[in-house]
Amino acid sequence: MKLLLHIDQTERWQAVSGNLKNMTVAKQTHPDLELEIVVTGDAIQNLVNQNRDEQLYQVLKQAMAAGFKIKGCHNSMNHYHLDENQLFDFVEVVPAGLLEIGEKEAQGWGYVKP
């Protein structure tokens, strides 16, 4: 199973964190589970080291340890005047988050927006 989790609003991180905790546990019994978190809009600001929310950071690190991927939108970064070096080191930057979502959906990935 392949799932995309899309977050574009800062206030939705709590819901996404809950989803990630559940999916990290689910990965233990569903080893074929692939999950990618695509971060666009103002939610990208929560991936900045300087603004680090330790609780969110730990949830994201656990998701990475489970084999999940976190993709940050370069267009959103530009909008908020961020550069790749400011983000958590495990975030992969993609040129356009919505394009990433569209490409994955075309490959059969399921889309979830908490």
PDB file of N, CA and C in Angstrom:
ATOM      1  N   MET A   1       0.850  -1.168   0.000  1.00  0.00           N
ATOM      2  CA  MET A   1       0.000   0.000   0.000  1.00  0.00           C
ATOM      3  C   MET A   1       0.894   1.229   0.000  1.00  0.00           C
ATOM      4  N   LYS A   2       0.510   2.217  -0.793  1.00  0.00           N
ATOM      5  CA  LYS A   2       1.268   3.455  -0.909  1.00  0.00           C
ATOM      6  C   LYS A   2       0.340   4.636  -0.621  1.00  0.00           C
ATOM      7  N   LEU A   3       0.717   5.439   0.376  1.00  0.00           N
ATOM      8  CA  LEU A   3      -0.118   6.568   0.784  1.00  0.00           C
ATOM      9  C   LEU A   3       0.663   7.870   0.810  1.00  0.00           C
ATOM     10  N   LEU A   4      -0.004   8.932   0.388  1.00  0.00           N
ATOM     11  CA  LEU A   4       0.504  10.296   0.499  1.00  0.00           C
ATOM     12  C   LEU A   4      -0.265  10.999   1.598  1.00  0.00           C
ATOM     13  N   LEU A   5       0.444  11.665   2.458  1.00  0.00           N
ATOM     14  CA  LEU A   5      -0.174  12.503   3.480  1.00  0.00           C
ATOM     15  C   LEU A   5       0.184  13.934   3.107  1.00  0.00           C
ATOM     16  N   HIS A   6      -0.799  14.763   2.832  1.00  0.00           N
ATOM     17  CA  HIS A   6      -0.551  16.144   2.411  1.00  0.00           C
ATOM     18  C   HIS A   6      -0.922  17.101   3.535  1.00  0.00           C
ATOM     19  N   ILE A   7       0.013  17.969   3.877  1.00  0.00           N
ATOM     20  CA  ILE A   7      -0.267  19.009   4.866  1.00  0.00           C
ATOM     21  C   ILE A   7       0.140  20.348   4.286  1.00  0.00           C
ATOM     22  N   ASP A   8      -0.776  21.316   4.379  1.00  0.00           N
ATOM     23  CA  ASP A   8      -0.488  22.654   3.872  1.00  0.00           C
ATOM     24  C   ASP A   8      -0.828  23.758   4.871  1.00  0.00           C
ATOM     25  N   GLN A   9      -1.274  23.378   6.054  1.00  0.00           N
ATOM     26  CA  GLN A   9      -1.634  24.365   7.075  1.00  0.00           C
ATOM     27  C   GLN A   9      -0.965  24.003   8.397  1.00  0.00           C
ATOM     28  N   THR A  10      -0.322  24.975   8.997  1.00  0.00           N
ATOM     29  CA  THR A  10       0.381  24.769  10.257  1.00  0.00           C
ATOM     30  C   THR A  10      -0.512  24.125  11.308  1.00  0.00           C
ATOM     31  N   GLU A  11      -1.748  24.567  11.397  1.00  0.00           N
ATOM     32  CA  GLU A  11      -2.641  24.060  12.448  1.00  0.00           C
ATOM     33  C   GLU A  11      -3.036  22.597  12.254  1.00  0.00           C
ATOM     34  N   ARG A  12      -2.678  21.994  11.139  1.00  0.00           N
ATOM     35  CA  ARG A  12      -3.017  20.586  10.876  1.00  0.00           C
ATOM     36  C   ARG A  12      -1.914  19.619  11.310  1.00  0.00           C
ATOM     37  N   TRP A  13      -0.801  20.146  11.815  1.00  0.00           N
ATOM     38  CA  TRP A  13       0.299  19.262  12.202  1.00  0.00           C
ATOM     39  C   TRP A  13      -0.096  18.278  13.302  1.00  0.00           C
ATOM     40  N   GLN A  14      -0.951  18.673  14.223  1.00  0.00           N
ATOM     41  CA  GLN A  14      -1.350  17.761  15.291  1.00  0.00           C
ATOM     42  C   GLN A  14      -2.053  16.531  14.705  1.00  0.00           C
ATOM     43  N   ALA A  15      -2.936  16.756  13.749  1.00  0.00           N
ATOM     44  CA  ALA A  15      -3.634  15.643  13.103  1.00  0.00           C
ATOM     45  C   ALA A  15      -2.645  14.761  12.333  1.00  0.00           C
ATOM     46  N   VAL A  16      -1.720  15.397  11.624  1.00  0.00           N
ATOM     47  CA  VAL A  16      -0.728  14.642  10.860  1.00  0.00           C
ATOM     48  C   VAL A  16       0.166  13.841  11.806  1.00  0.00           C
ATOM     49  N   SER A  17       0.537  14.431  12.932  1.00  0.00           N
ATOM     50  CA  SER A  17       1.365  13.718  13.909  1.00  0.00           C
ATOM     51  C   SER A  17       0.661  12.450  14.389  1.00  0.00           C
ATOM     52  N   GLY A  18      -0.622  12.562  14.662  1.00  0.00           N
ATOM     53  CA  GLY A  18      -1.393  11.389  15.075  1.00  0.00           C
ATOM     54  C   GLY A  18      -1.420  10.329  13.992  1.00  0.00           C
ATOM     55  N   ASN A  19      -1.623  10.767  12.747  1.00  0.00           N
ATOM     56  CA  ASN A  19      -1.609   9.821  11.629  1.00  0.00           C
ATOM     57  C   ASN A  19      -0.254   9.133  11.503  1.00  0.00           C
ATOM     58  N   LEU A  20       0.818   9.906  11.662  1.00  0.00           N
ATOM     59  CA  LEU A  20       2.158   9.334  11.537  1.00  0.00           C
ATOM     60  C   LEU A  20       2.449   8.318  12.637  1.00  0.00           C
ATOM     61  N   LYS A  21       2.034   8.619  13.851  1.00  0.00           N
ATOM     62  CA  LYS A  21       2.224   7.654  14.940  1.00  0.00           C
ATOM     63  C   LYS A  21       1.491   6.349  14.624  1.00  0.00           C
ATOM     64  N   ASN A  22       0.252   6.463  14.156  1.00  0.00           N
ATOM     65  CA  ASN A  22      -0.533   5.272  13.815  1.00  0.00           C
ATOM     66  C   ASN A  22       0.089   4.495  12.658  1.00  0.00           C
ATOM     67  N   MET A  23       0.567   5.197  11.650  1.00  0.00           N
ATOM     68  CA  MET A  23       1.160   4.530  10.486  1.00  0.00           C
ATOM     69  C   MET A  23       2.505   3.893  10.835  1.00  0.00           C
ATOM     70  N   THR A  24       3.237   4.500  11.764  1.00  0.00           N
ATOM     71  CA  THR A  24       4.502   3.910  12.208  1.00  0.00           C
ATOM     72  C   THR A  24       4.248   2.574  12.893  1.00  0.00           C
ATOM     73  N   VAL A  25       3.206   2.515  13.698  1.00  0.00           N
ATOM     74  CA  VAL A  25       2.814   1.253  14.342  1.00  0.00           C
ATOM     75  C   VAL A  25       2.314   0.264  13.280  1.00  0.00           C
ATOM     76  N   ALA A  26       1.509   0.732  12.347  1.00  0.00           N
ATOM     77  CA  ALA A  26       0.955  -0.135  11.298  1.00  0.00           C
ATOM     78  C   ALA A  26       2.052  -0.744  10.424  1.00  0.00           C
ATOM     79  N   LYS A  27       3.137  -0.027  10.263  1.00  0.00           N
ATOM     80  CA  LYS A  27       4.255  -0.514   9.432  1.00  0.00           C
ATOM     81  C   LYS A  27       4.802  -1.831   9.976  1.00  0.00           C
ATOM     82  N   GLN A  28       4.699  -2.052  11.266  1.00  0.00           N
ATOM     83  CA  GLN A  28       5.206  -3.280  11.882  1.00  0.00           C
ATOM     84  C   GLN A  28       4.455  -4.519  11.386  1.00  0.00           C
ATOM     85  N   THR A  29       3.172  -4.364  11.125  1.00  0.00           N
ATOM     86  CA  THR A  29       2.381  -5.499  10.642  1.00  0.00           C
ATOM     87  C   THR A  29       2.088  -5.417   9.145  1.00  0.00           C
ATOM     88  N   HIS A  30       2.437  -4.299   8.534  1.00  0.00           N
ATOM     89  CA  HIS A  30       2.263  -4.099   7.089  1.00  0.00           C
ATOM     90  C   HIS A  30       3.585  -3.607   6.499  1.00  0.00           C
ATOM     91  N   PRO A  31       4.557  -4.489   6.384  1.00  0.00           N
ATOM     92  CA  PRO A  31       5.885  -4.056   5.932  1.00  0.00           C
ATOM     93  C   PRO A  31       5.903  -3.466   4.527  1.00  0.00           C
ATOM     94  N   ASP A  32       4.857  -3.729   3.745  1.00  0.00           N
ATOM     95  CA  ASP A  32       4.793  -3.182   2.388  1.00  0.00           C
ATOM     96  C   ASP A  32       4.249  -1.750   2.360  1.00  0.00           C
ATOM     97  N   LEU A  33       3.884  -1.205   3.520  1.00  0.00           N
ATOM     98  CA  LEU A  33       3.337   0.149   3.601  1.00  0.00           C
ATOM     99  C   LEU A  33       4.407   1.180   3.250  1.00  0.00           C
ATOM    100  N   GLU A  34       4.104   2.017   2.282  1.00  0.00           N
ATOM    101  CA  GLU A  34       4.958   3.153   1.940  1.00  0.00           C
ATOM    102  C   GLU A  34       4.159   4.413   2.225  1.00  0.00           C
ATOM    103  N   LEU A  35       4.801   5.376   2.841  1.00  0.00           N
ATOM    104  CA  LEU A  35       4.124   6.619   3.189  1.00  0.00           C
ATOM    105  C   LEU A  35       5.040   7.783   2.879  1.00  0.00           C
ATOM    106  N   GLU A  36       4.472   8.785   2.251  1.00  0.00           N
ATOM    107  CA  GLU A  36       5.206  10.005   1.947  1.00  0.00           C
ATOM    108  C   GLU A  36       4.381  11.179   2.444  1.00  0.00           C
ATOM    109  N   ILE A  37       5.018  12.049   3.208  1.00  0.00           N
ATOM    110  CA  ILE A  37       4.373  13.260   3.701  1.00  0.00           C
ATOM    111  C   ILE A  37       4.821  14.395   2.787  1.00  0.00           C
ATOM    112  N   VAL A  38       3.870  15.071   2.161  1.00  0.00           N
ATOM    113  CA  VAL A  38       4.190  16.198   1.283  1.00  0.00           C
ATOM    114  C   VAL A  38       3.750  17.467   2.001  1.00  0.00           C
ATOM    115  N   VAL A  39       4.724  18.358   2.226  1.00  0.00           N
ATOM    116  CA  VAL A  39       4.487  19.569   3.011  1.00  0.00           C
ATOM    117  C   VAL A  39       4.528  20.782   2.083  1.00  0.00           C
ATOM    118  N   THR A  40       3.394  21.490   2.042  1.00  0.00           N
ATOM    119  CA  THR A  40       3.281  22.692   1.214  1.00  0.00           C
ATOM    120  C   THR A  40       2.712  23.826   2.079  1.00  0.00           C
ATOM    121  N   GLY A  41       2.537  24.991   1.458  1.00  0.00           N
ATOM    122  CA  GLY A  41       1.910  26.120   2.148  1.00  0.00           C
ATOM    123  C   GLY A  41       2.646  26.518   3.408  1.00  0.00           C
ATOM    124  N   ASP A  42       1.917  27.104   4.360  1.00  0.00           N
ATOM    125  CA  ASP A  42       2.575  27.604   5.569  1.00  0.00           C
ATOM    126  C   ASP A  42       3.062  26.489   6.490  1.00  0.00           C
ATOM    127  N   ALA A  43       2.629  25.257   6.255  1.00  0.00           N
ATOM    128  CA  ALA A  43       3.097  24.128   7.067  1.00  0.00           C
ATOM    129  C   ALA A  43       4.595  23.898   6.906  1.00  0.00           C
ATOM    130  N   ILE A  44       5.180  24.376   5.826  1.00  0.00           N
ATOM    131  CA  ILE A  44       6.616  24.212   5.596  1.00  0.00           C
ATOM    132  C   ILE A  44       7.424  24.884   6.707  1.00  0.00           C
ATOM    133  N   GLN A  45       6.857  25.902   7.314  1.00  0.00           N
ATOM    134  CA  GLN A  45       7.563  26.639   8.361  1.00  0.00           C
ATOM    135  C   GLN A  45       7.832  25.779   9.603  1.00  0.00           C
ATOM    136  N   ASN A  46       7.069  24.712   9.779  1.00  0.00           N
ATOM    137  CA  ASN A  46       7.263  23.823  10.921  1.00  0.00           C
ATOM    138  C   ASN A  46       8.421  22.846  10.721  1.00  0.00           C
ATOM    139  N   LEU A  47       9.027  22.876   9.552  1.00  0.00           N
ATOM    140  CA  LEU A  47      10.167  22.001   9.281  1.00  0.00           C
ATOM    141  C   LEU A  47      11.497  22.735   9.412  1.00  0.00           C
ATOM    142  N   VAL A  48      11.447  23.951   9.928  1.00  0.00           N
ATOM    143  CA  VAL A  48      12.643  24.787  10.069  1.00  0.00           C
ATOM    144  C   VAL A  48      13.301  24.522  11.420  1.00  0.00           C
ATOM    145  N   ASN A  49      14.595  24.228  11.395  1.00  0.00           N
ATOM    146  CA  ASN A  49      15.338  23.950  12.631  1.00  0.00           C
ATOM    147  C   ASN A  49      15.191  25.057  13.664  1.00  0.00           C
ATOM    148  N   GLN A  50      15.244  26.290  13.228  1.00  0.00           N
ATOM    149  CA  GLN A  50      15.189  27.425  14.145  1.00  0.00           C
ATOM    150  C   GLN A  50      13.866  27.476  14.913  1.00  0.00           C
ATOM    151  N   ASN A  51      12.772  27.054  14.288  1.00  0.00           N
ATOM    152  CA  ASN A  51      11.441  27.085  14.908  1.00  0.00           C
ATOM    153  C   ASN A  51      11.054  25.721  15.482  1.00  0.00           C
ATOM    154  N   ARG A  52      11.995  24.858  15.682  1.00  0.00           N
ATOM    155  CA  ARG A  52      11.750  23.446  15.972  1.00  0.00           C
ATOM    156  C   ARG A  52      10.843  23.200  17.174  1.00  0.00           C
ATOM    157  N   ASP A  53       9.770  22.491  16.887  1.00  0.00           N
ATOM    158  CA  ASP A  53       8.883  21.952  17.916  1.00  0.00           C
ATOM    159  C   ASP A  53       9.414  20.539  18.180  1.00  0.00           C
ATOM    160  N   GLU A  54       9.974  20.325  19.349  1.00  0.00           N
ATOM    161  CA  GLU A  54      10.661  19.060  19.636  1.00  0.00           C
ATOM    162  C   GLU A  54       9.741  17.854  19.509  1.00  0.00           C
ATOM    163  N   GLN A  55       8.494  17.992  19.926  1.00  0.00           N
ATOM    164  CA  GLN A  55       7.551  16.882  19.836  1.00  0.00           C
ATOM    165  C   GLN A  55       7.302  16.492  18.377  1.00  0.00           C
ATOM    166  N   LEU A  56       7.053  17.477  17.519  1.00  0.00           N
ATOM    167  CA  LEU A  56       6.853  17.206  16.095  1.00  0.00           C
ATOM    168  C   LEU A  56       8.121  16.623  15.486  1.00  0.00           C
ATOM    169  N   TYR A  57       9.259  17.185  15.833  1.00  0.00           N
ATOM    170  CA  TYR A  57      10.532  16.710  15.311  1.00  0.00           C
ATOM    171  C   TYR A  57      10.720  15.217  15.616  1.00  0.00           C
ATOM    172  N   GLN A  58      10.415  14.806  16.830  1.00  0.00           N
ATOM    173  CA  GLN A  58      10.579  13.406  17.216  1.00  0.00           C
ATOM    174  C   GLN A  58       9.613  12.496  16.458  1.00  0.00           C
ATOM    175  N   VAL A  59       8.381  12.951  16.255  1.00  0.00           N
ATOM    176  CA  VAL A  59       7.411  12.160  15.478  1.00  0.00           C
ATOM    177  C   VAL A  59       7.919  11.984  14.048  1.00  0.00           C
ATOM    178  N   LEU A  60       8.437  13.056  13.463  1.00  0.00           N
ATOM    179  CA  LEU A  60       8.951  12.981  12.095  1.00  0.00           C
ATOM    180  C   LEU A  60      10.181  12.077  12.014  1.00  0.00           C
ATOM    181  N   LYS A  61      11.055  12.146  13.012  1.00  0.00           N
ATOM    182  CA  LYS A  61      12.234  11.271  13.034  1.00  0.00           C
ATOM    183  C   LYS A  61      11.822   9.808  13.126  1.00  0.00           C
ATOM    184  N   GLN A  62      10.805   9.517  13.919  1.00  0.00           N
ATOM    185  CA  GLN A  62      10.322   8.138  14.037  1.00  0.00           C
ATOM    186  C   GLN A  62       9.722   7.668  12.710  1.00  0.00           C
ATOM    187  N   ALA A  63       9.027   8.574  12.032  1.00  0.00           N
ATOM    188  CA  ALA A  63       8.458   8.240  10.717  1.00  0.00           C
ATOM    189  C   ALA A  63       9.586   7.923   9.732  1.00  0.00           C
ATOM    190  N   MET A  64      10.640   8.718   9.771  1.00  0.00           N
ATOM    191  CA  MET A  64      11.784   8.468   8.897  1.00  0.00           C
ATOM    192  C   MET A  64      12.422   7.118   9.231  1.00  0.00           C
ATOM    193  N   ALA A  65      12.556   6.816  10.504  1.00  0.00           N
ATOM    194  CA  ALA A  65      13.148   5.545  10.935  1.00  0.00           C
ATOM    195  C   ALA A  65      12.317   4.358  10.459  1.00  0.00           C
ATOM    196  N   ALA A  66      11.004   4.567  10.299  1.00  0.00           N
ATOM    197  CA  ALA A  66      10.113   3.513   9.804  1.00  0.00           C
ATOM    198  C   ALA A  66      10.197   3.378   8.281  1.00  0.00           C
ATOM    199  N   GLY A  67      10.958   4.269   7.645  1.00  0.00           N
ATOM    200  CA  GLY A  67      11.114   4.205   6.190  1.00  0.00           C
ATOM    201  C   GLY A  67      10.229   5.165   5.424  1.00  0.00           C
ATOM    202  N   PHE A  68       9.500   6.012   6.128  1.00  0.00           N
ATOM    203  CA  PHE A  68       8.644   6.985   5.460  1.00  0.00           C
ATOM    204  C   PHE A  68       9.477   8.172   4.984  1.00  0.00           C
ATOM    205  N   LYS A  69       8.947   8.901   4.027  1.00  0.00           N
ATOM    206  CA  LYS A  69       9.671  10.039   3.447  1.00  0.00           C
ATOM    207  C   LYS A  69       8.912  11.336   3.705  1.00  0.00           C
ATOM    208  N   ILE A  70       9.678  12.396   3.872  1.00  0.00           N
ATOM    209  CA  ILE A  70       9.094  13.722   4.075  1.00  0.00           C
ATOM    210  C   ILE A  70       9.621  14.623   2.973  1.00  0.00           C
ATOM    211  N   LYS A  71       8.680  15.178   2.184  1.00  0.00           N
ATOM    212  CA  LYS A  71       9.041  16.018   1.047  1.00  0.00           C
ATOM    213  C   LYS A  71       8.549  17.439   1.306  1.00  0.00           C
ATOM    214  N   GLY A  72       9.443  18.382   1.166  1.00  0.00           N
ATOM    215  CA  GLY A  72       9.104  19.788   1.331  1.00  0.00           C
ATOM    216  C   GLY A  72       9.036  20.481  -0.017  1.00  0.00           C
ATOM    217  N   CYS A  73       8.051  21.320  -0.195  1.00  0.00           N
ATOM    218  CA  CYS A  73       7.820  22.021  -1.460  1.00  0.00           C
ATOM    219  C   CYS A  73       8.747  23.235  -1.599  1.00  0.00           C
ATOM    220  N   HIS A  74       9.546  23.242  -2.649  1.00  0.00           N
ATOM    221  CA  HIS A  74      10.466  24.353  -2.897  1.00  0.00           C
ATOM    222  C   HIS A  74       9.708  25.656  -3.149  1.00  0.00           C
ATOM    223  N   ASN A  75       8.576  25.572  -3.836  1.00  0.00           N
ATOM    224  CA  ASN A  75       7.787  26.783  -4.085  1.00  0.00           C
ATOM    225  C   ASN A  75       7.320  27.412  -2.773  1.00  0.00           C
ATOM    226  N   SER A  76       6.882  26.573  -1.835  1.00  0.00           N
ATOM    227  CA  SER A  76       6.464  27.086  -0.520  1.00  0.00           C
ATOM    228  C   SER A  76       7.654  27.661   0.233  1.00  0.00           C
ATOM    229  N   MET A  77       8.791  27.007   0.113  1.00  0.00           N
ATOM    230  CA  MET A  77      10.002  27.529   0.750  1.00  0.00           C
ATOM    231  C   MET A  77      10.329  28.921   0.217  1.00  0.00           C
ATOM    232  N   ASN A  78      10.249  29.084  -1.084  1.00  0.00           N
ATOM    233  CA  ASN A  78      10.510  30.401  -1.685  1.00  0.00           C
ATOM    234  C   ASN A  78       9.542  31.450  -1.149  1.00  0.00           C
ATOM    235  N   HIS A  79       8.287  31.078  -1.044  1.00  0.00           N
ATOM    236  CA  HIS A  79       7.267  32.015  -0.567  1.00  0.00           C
ATOM    237  C   HIS A  79       7.590  32.516   0.843  1.00  0.00           C
ATOM    238  N   TYR A  80       8.133  31.621   1.676  1.00  0.00           N
ATOM    239  CA  TYR A  80       8.451  31.983   3.064  1.00  0.00           C
ATOM    240  C   TYR A  80       9.941  32.309   3.252  1.00  0.00           C
ATOM    241  N   HIS A  81      10.630  32.503   2.145  1.00  0.00           N
ATOM    242  CA  HIS A  81      12.048  32.908   2.151  1.00  0.00           C
ATOM    243  C   HIS A  81      12.911  31.940   2.956  1.00  0.00           C
ATOM    244  N   LEU A  82      12.709  30.655   2.697  1.00  0.00           N
ATOM    245  CA  LEU A  82      13.470  29.612   3.373  1.00  0.00           C
ATOM    246  C   LEU A  82      14.426  28.961   2.395  1.00  0.00           C
ATOM    247  N   ASP A  83      15.507  28.463   2.923  1.00  0.00           N
ATOM    248  CA  ASP A  83      16.405  27.703   2.070  1.00  0.00           C
ATOM    249  C   ASP A  83      16.596  26.309   2.665  1.00  0.00           C
ATOM    250  N   GLU A  84      17.003  25.399   1.814  1.00  0.00           N
ATOM    251  CA  GLU A  84      17.072  23.981   2.172  1.00  0.00           C
ATOM    252  C   GLU A  84      17.902  23.740   3.437  1.00  0.00           C
ATOM    253  N   ASN A  85      18.936  24.515   3.649  1.00  0.00           N
ATOM    254  CA  ASN A  85      19.802  24.346   4.820  1.00  0.00           C
ATOM    255  C   ASN A  85      19.095  24.672   6.136  1.00  0.00           C
ATOM    256  N   GLN A  86      17.978  25.363   6.063  1.00  0.00           N
ATOM    257  CA  GLN A  86      17.229  25.710   7.271  1.00  0.00           C
ATOM    258  C   GLN A  86      16.301  24.590   7.733  1.00  0.00           C
ATOM    259  N   LEU A  87      16.011  23.651   6.833  1.00  0.00           N
ATOM    260  CA  LEU A  87      15.057  22.580   7.144  1.00  0.00           C
ATOM    261  C   LEU A  87      15.733  21.438   7.894  1.00  0.00           C
ATOM    262  N   PHE A  88      14.917  20.633   8.564  1.00  0.00           N
ATOM    263  CA  PHE A  88      15.420  19.421   9.198  1.00  0.00           C
ATOM    264  C   PHE A  88      16.206  18.644   8.147  1.00  0.00           C
ATOM    265  N   ASP A  89      17.298  18.036   8.553  1.00  0.00           N
ATOM    266  CA  ASP A  89      18.179  17.391   7.581  1.00  0.00           C
ATOM    267  C   ASP A  89      17.568  16.186   6.877  1.00  0.00           C
ATOM    268  N   PHE A  90      16.466  15.658   7.368  1.00  0.00           N
ATOM    269  CA  PHE A  90      15.852  14.488   6.735  1.00  0.00           C
ATOM    270  C   PHE A  90      14.737  14.857   5.746  1.00  0.00           C
ATOM    271  N   VAL A  91      14.504  16.155   5.536  1.00  0.00           N
ATOM    272  CA  VAL A  91      13.478  16.591   4.584  1.00  0.00           C
ATOM    273  C   VAL A  91      14.085  16.643   3.184  1.00  0.00           C
ATOM    274  N   GLU A  92      13.417  15.996   2.246  1.00  0.00           N
ATOM    275  CA  GLU A  92      13.829  16.051   0.850  1.00  0.00           C
ATOM    276  C   GLU A  92      13.017  17.158   0.163  1.00  0.00           C
ATOM    277  N   VAL A  93      13.693  18.058  -0.495  1.00  0.00           N
ATOM    278  CA  VAL A  93      13.009  19.155  -1.164  1.00  0.00           C
ATOM    279  C   VAL A  93      12.653  18.734  -2.590  1.00  0.00           C
ATOM    280  N   VAL A  94      11.392  18.978  -2.959  1.00  0.00           N
ATOM    281  CA  VAL A  94      10.922  18.735  -4.325  1.00  0.00           C
ATOM    282  C   VAL A  94      10.559  20.078  -4.941  1.00  0.00           C
ATOM    283  N   PRO A  95      10.684  20.214  -6.261  1.00  0.00           N
ATOM    284  CA  PRO A  95      10.418  21.511  -6.900  1.00  0.00           C
ATOM    285  C   PRO A  95       9.025  22.069  -6.620  1.00  0.00           C
ATOM    286  N   ALA A  96       8.011  21.199  -6.671  1.00  0.00           N
ATOM    287  CA  ALA A  96       6.628  21.634  -6.464  1.00  0.00           C
ATOM    288  C   ALA A  96       5.856  20.517  -5.767  1.00  0.00           C
ATOM    289  N   GLY A  97       5.341  20.799  -4.577  1.00  0.00           N
ATOM    290  CA  GLY A  97       4.629  19.791  -3.811  1.00  0.00           C
ATOM    291  C   GLY A  97       3.410  19.239  -4.527  1.00  0.00           C
ATOM    292  N   LEU A  98       2.655  20.120  -5.178  1.00  0.00           N
ATOM    293  CA  LEU A  98       1.446  19.647  -5.858  1.00  0.00           C
ATOM    294  C   LEU A  98       1.788  18.768  -7.055  1.00  0.00           C
ATOM    295  N   LEU A  99       2.881  19.075  -7.717  1.00  0.00           N
ATOM    296  CA  LEU A  99       3.338  18.221  -8.813  1.00  0.00           C
ATOM    297  C   LEU A  99       3.758  16.852  -8.269  1.00  0.00           C
ATOM    298  N   GLU A 100       4.439  16.840  -7.136  1.00  0.00           N
ATOM    299  CA  GLU A 100       4.821  15.582  -6.474  1.00  0.00           C
ATOM    300  C   GLU A 100       3.572  14.742  -6.177  1.00  0.00           C
ATOM    301  N   ILE A 101       2.544  15.389  -5.648  1.00  0.00           N
ATOM    302  CA  ILE A 101       1.297  14.694  -5.338  1.00  0.00           C
ATOM    303  C   ILE A 101       0.667  14.139  -6.609  1.00  0.00           C
ATOM    304  N   GLY A 102       0.587  14.970  -7.643  1.00  0.00           N
ATOM    305  CA  GLY A 102      -0.005  14.526  -8.907  1.00  0.00           C
ATOM    306  C   GLY A 102       0.730  13.352  -9.518  1.00  0.00           C
ATOM    307  N   GLU A 103       2.052  13.389  -9.476  1.00  0.00           N
ATOM    308  CA  GLU A 103       2.847  12.297 -10.036  1.00  0.00           C
ATOM    309  C   GLU A 103       2.620  11.003  -9.257  1.00  0.00           C
ATOM    310  N   LYS A 104       2.594  11.100  -7.943  1.00  0.00           N
ATOM    311  CA  LYS A 104       2.382   9.905  -7.119  1.00  0.00           C
ATOM    312  C   LYS A 104       0.969   9.345  -7.312  1.00  0.00           C
ATOM    313  N   GLU A 105      -0.019  10.222  -7.407  1.00  0.00           N
ATOM    314  CA  GLU A 105      -1.390   9.748  -7.649  1.00  0.00           C
ATOM    315  C   GLU A 105      -1.475   9.032  -8.990  1.00  0.00           C
ATOM    316  N   ALA A 106      -0.776   9.546  -9.998  1.00  0.00           N
ATOM    317  CA  ALA A 106      -0.771   8.902 -11.313  1.00  0.00           C
ATOM    318  C   ALA A 106      -0.123   7.524 -11.246  1.00  0.00           C
ATOM    319  N   GLN A 107       0.730   7.312 -10.243  1.00  0.00           N
ATOM    320  CA  GLN A 107       1.378   6.008 -10.052  1.00  0.00           C
ATOM    321  C   GLN A 107       0.557   5.088  -9.147  1.00  0.00           C
ATOM    322  N   GLY A 108      -0.628   5.562  -8.732  1.00  0.00           N
ATOM    323  CA  GLY A 108      -1.514   4.728  -7.936  1.00  0.00           C
ATOM    324  C   GLY A 108      -1.461   4.938  -6.426  1.00  0.00           C
ATOM    325  N   TRP A 109      -0.742   5.951  -5.979  1.00  0.00           N
ATOM    326  CA  TRP A 109      -0.682   6.237  -4.544  1.00  0.00           C
ATOM    327  C   TRP A 109      -2.018   6.808  -4.087  1.00  0.00           C
ATOM    328  N   GLY A 110      -2.446   6.442  -2.873  1.00  0.00           N
ATOM    329  CA  GLY A 110      -3.639   6.999  -2.268  1.00  0.00           C
ATOM    330  C   GLY A 110      -3.320   8.355  -1.661  1.00  0.00           C
ATOM    331  N   TYR A 111      -4.288   9.261  -1.683  1.00  0.00           N
ATOM    332  CA  TYR A 111      -4.113  10.625  -1.173  1.00  0.00           C
ATOM    333  C   TYR A 111      -4.929  10.820   0.087  1.00  0.00           C
ATOM    334  N   VAL A 112      -4.272  11.315   1.143  1.00  0.00           N
ATOM    335  CA  VAL A 112      -4.941  11.599   2.411  1.00  0.00           C
ATOM    336  C   VAL A 112      -4.569  13.005   2.822  1.00  0.00           C
ATOM    337  N   LYS A 113      -5.576  13.801   3.170  1.00  0.00           N
ATOM    338  CA  LYS A 113      -5.323  15.145   3.665  1.00  0.00           C
ATOM    339  C   LYS A 113      -6.051  15.287   5.001  1.00  0.00           C
ATOM    340  N   PRO A 114      -5.297  15.090   6.109  1.00  0.00           N
ATOM    341  CA  PRO A 114      -5.917  15.170   7.442  1.00  0.00           C
ATOM    342  C   PRO A 114      -6.420  16.558   7.763  1.00  0.00           C
TER     343      PRO A 114
END
